[in-house]
Short mmCIF file of C-alpha atoms in Angstrom, two decimals:
data_model
loop_
_atom_site.label_atom_id
_atom_site.label_comp_id
_atom_site.label_asym_id
_atom_site.label_seq_id
_atom_site.Cartn_x
_atom_site.Cartn_y
_atom_site.Cartn_z
CA UNK A 1406 115.24 11.11 110.55
CA UNK A 1407 111.72 9.55 111.03
CA UNK A 1408 108.78 11.65 109.75
CA UNK A 1409 105.10 11.40 110.81
CA UNK A 1410 104.68 8.19 108.82
CA UNK A 1411 106.61 4.94 109.25
CA UNK A 1412 104.79 3.02 106.65
CA UNK A 1413 105.72 1.00 103.56
CA UNK A 1414 106.60 4.01 101.40
CA UNK A 1415 108.94 5.46 103.96
CA UNK A 1416 110.42 2.15 104.93
CA UNK A 1417 111.92 1.84 101.40
CA UNK A 1418 113.68 5.09 101.77
CA UNK A 1419 114.81 4.45 105.28
CA UNK A 1420 116.13 0.95 104.35
CA UNK A 1421 118.20 2.55 101.49
CA UNK A 1422 119.68 5.11 104.02
CA UNK A 1423 120.10 2.69 106.97
CA UNK A 1424 123.89 3.11 107.01
CA UNK A 1425 123.22 6.60 108.44
CA UNK A 1426 121.17 5.28 111.41
CA UNK A 1427 121.34 1.54 111.68
CA UNK A 1428 124.19 1.50 114.27
CA UNK A 1429 122.20 3.69 116.78
CA UNK A 1430 121.13 2.11 120.01
CA UNK A 1431 118.11 4.32 120.32
CA UNK A 1432 115.57 5.74 117.88
CA UNK A 1433 113.40 8.87 118.58
CA UNK A 1434 110.03 8.13 117.30
CA UNK A 1435 108.41 11.32 118.69
CA UNK A 1436 107.20 12.45 115.34
CA UNK A 1437 105.83 9.17 114.10
CA UNK A 1438 102.08 9.26 114.04
CA UNK A 1439 101.35 6.36 111.75
CA UNK A 1440 102.96 3.05 111.64
CA UNK A 1441 102.07 -0.15 109.60
CA UNK A 1442 103.36 -3.63 109.61
CA UNK A 1443 106.16 -2.73 107.25
CA UNK A 1444 107.36 0.04 109.59
CA UNK A 1445 107.16 -2.32 112.52
CA UNK A 1446 109.18 -4.99 110.53
CA UNK A 1447 111.93 -2.31 110.01
CA UNK A 1448 112.02 -1.53 113.75
CA UNK A 1449 112.24 -5.27 114.49
CA UNK A 1450 115.22 -5.71 112.03
CA UNK A 1451 116.96 -2.77 113.59
CA UNK A 1452 116.34 -4.03 117.04
CA UNK A 1453 117.68 -7.53 116.28
CA UNK A 1454 120.81 -5.91 114.73
CA UNK A 1455 121.24 -3.90 118.00
CA UNK A 1456 120.85 -6.96 120.10
CA UNK A 1457 123.35 -8.92 117.90
CA UNK A 1458 125.94 -6.29 118.64
CA UNK A 1459 125.26 -6.44 122.40
CA UNK A 1460 123.16 -3.31 122.64
CA UNK A 1461 119.61 -2.90 124.16
CA UNK A 1462 117.32 -1.22 121.49
CA UNK A 1463 115.57 1.71 122.89
CA UNK A 1464 112.50 3.56 121.40
CA UNK A 1465 112.27 7.07 122.56
CA UNK A 1466 108.86 8.69 122.68
CA UNK A 1467 107.12 5.85 120.89
CA UNK A 1468 103.35 6.15 121.06
CA UNK A 1469 101.04 3.68 122.62
CA UNK A 1470 99.85 2.62 119.14
CA UNK A 1471 103.38 1.52 118.27
CA UNK A 1472 103.51 -0.72 121.31
CA UNK A 1473 100.05 -2.03 120.63
CA UNK A 1474 101.04 -3.18 117.17
CA UNK A 1475 104.35 -4.58 118.56
CA UNK A 1476 102.31 -6.48 121.11
CA UNK A 1477 99.90 -7.84 118.58
CA UNK A 1478 102.90 -9.15 116.48
CA UNK A 1479 104.55 -10.57 119.63
CA UNK A 1480 107.75 -8.41 119.31
CA UNK A 1481 107.15 -5.76 122.06
CA UNK A 1482 109.80 -7.50 124.16
CA UNK A 1483 112.58 -6.39 121.75
CA UNK A 1484 112.21 -2.78 122.70
CA UNK A 1485 113.01 -0.92 125.85
CA UNK A 1486 110.65 2.14 126.02
CA UNK A 1487 112.25 5.52 126.92
CA UNK A 1488 110.34 8.68 127.55
CA UNK A 1489 111.95 12.03 126.51
CA UNK A 1490 113.51 13.73 129.34
CA UNK A 1491 112.42 17.35 130.04
CA UNK A 1492 114.22 20.11 131.83
CA UNK A 1493 111.81 19.73 134.66
CA UNK A 1494 112.49 16.09 135.17
#
């Protein structure tokens, strides 16, 4: 669902197709390499929607850069980080 970019251009497409993923409680961001404020805003809207329905929004395999940007904007507390489980774990 999420490609390597989660920036303003991709946000427009993802917003238009949100009915396909908006109700998920976790999002796998393992492929996301670049995120801008528009991408973070989309994640914040999704997280707030998840919280409103009583779920804890989880970001799977989010990079440190994603959490750094979320920290700078003061929204890091909305997300529960989850690392991808491997067969060895």
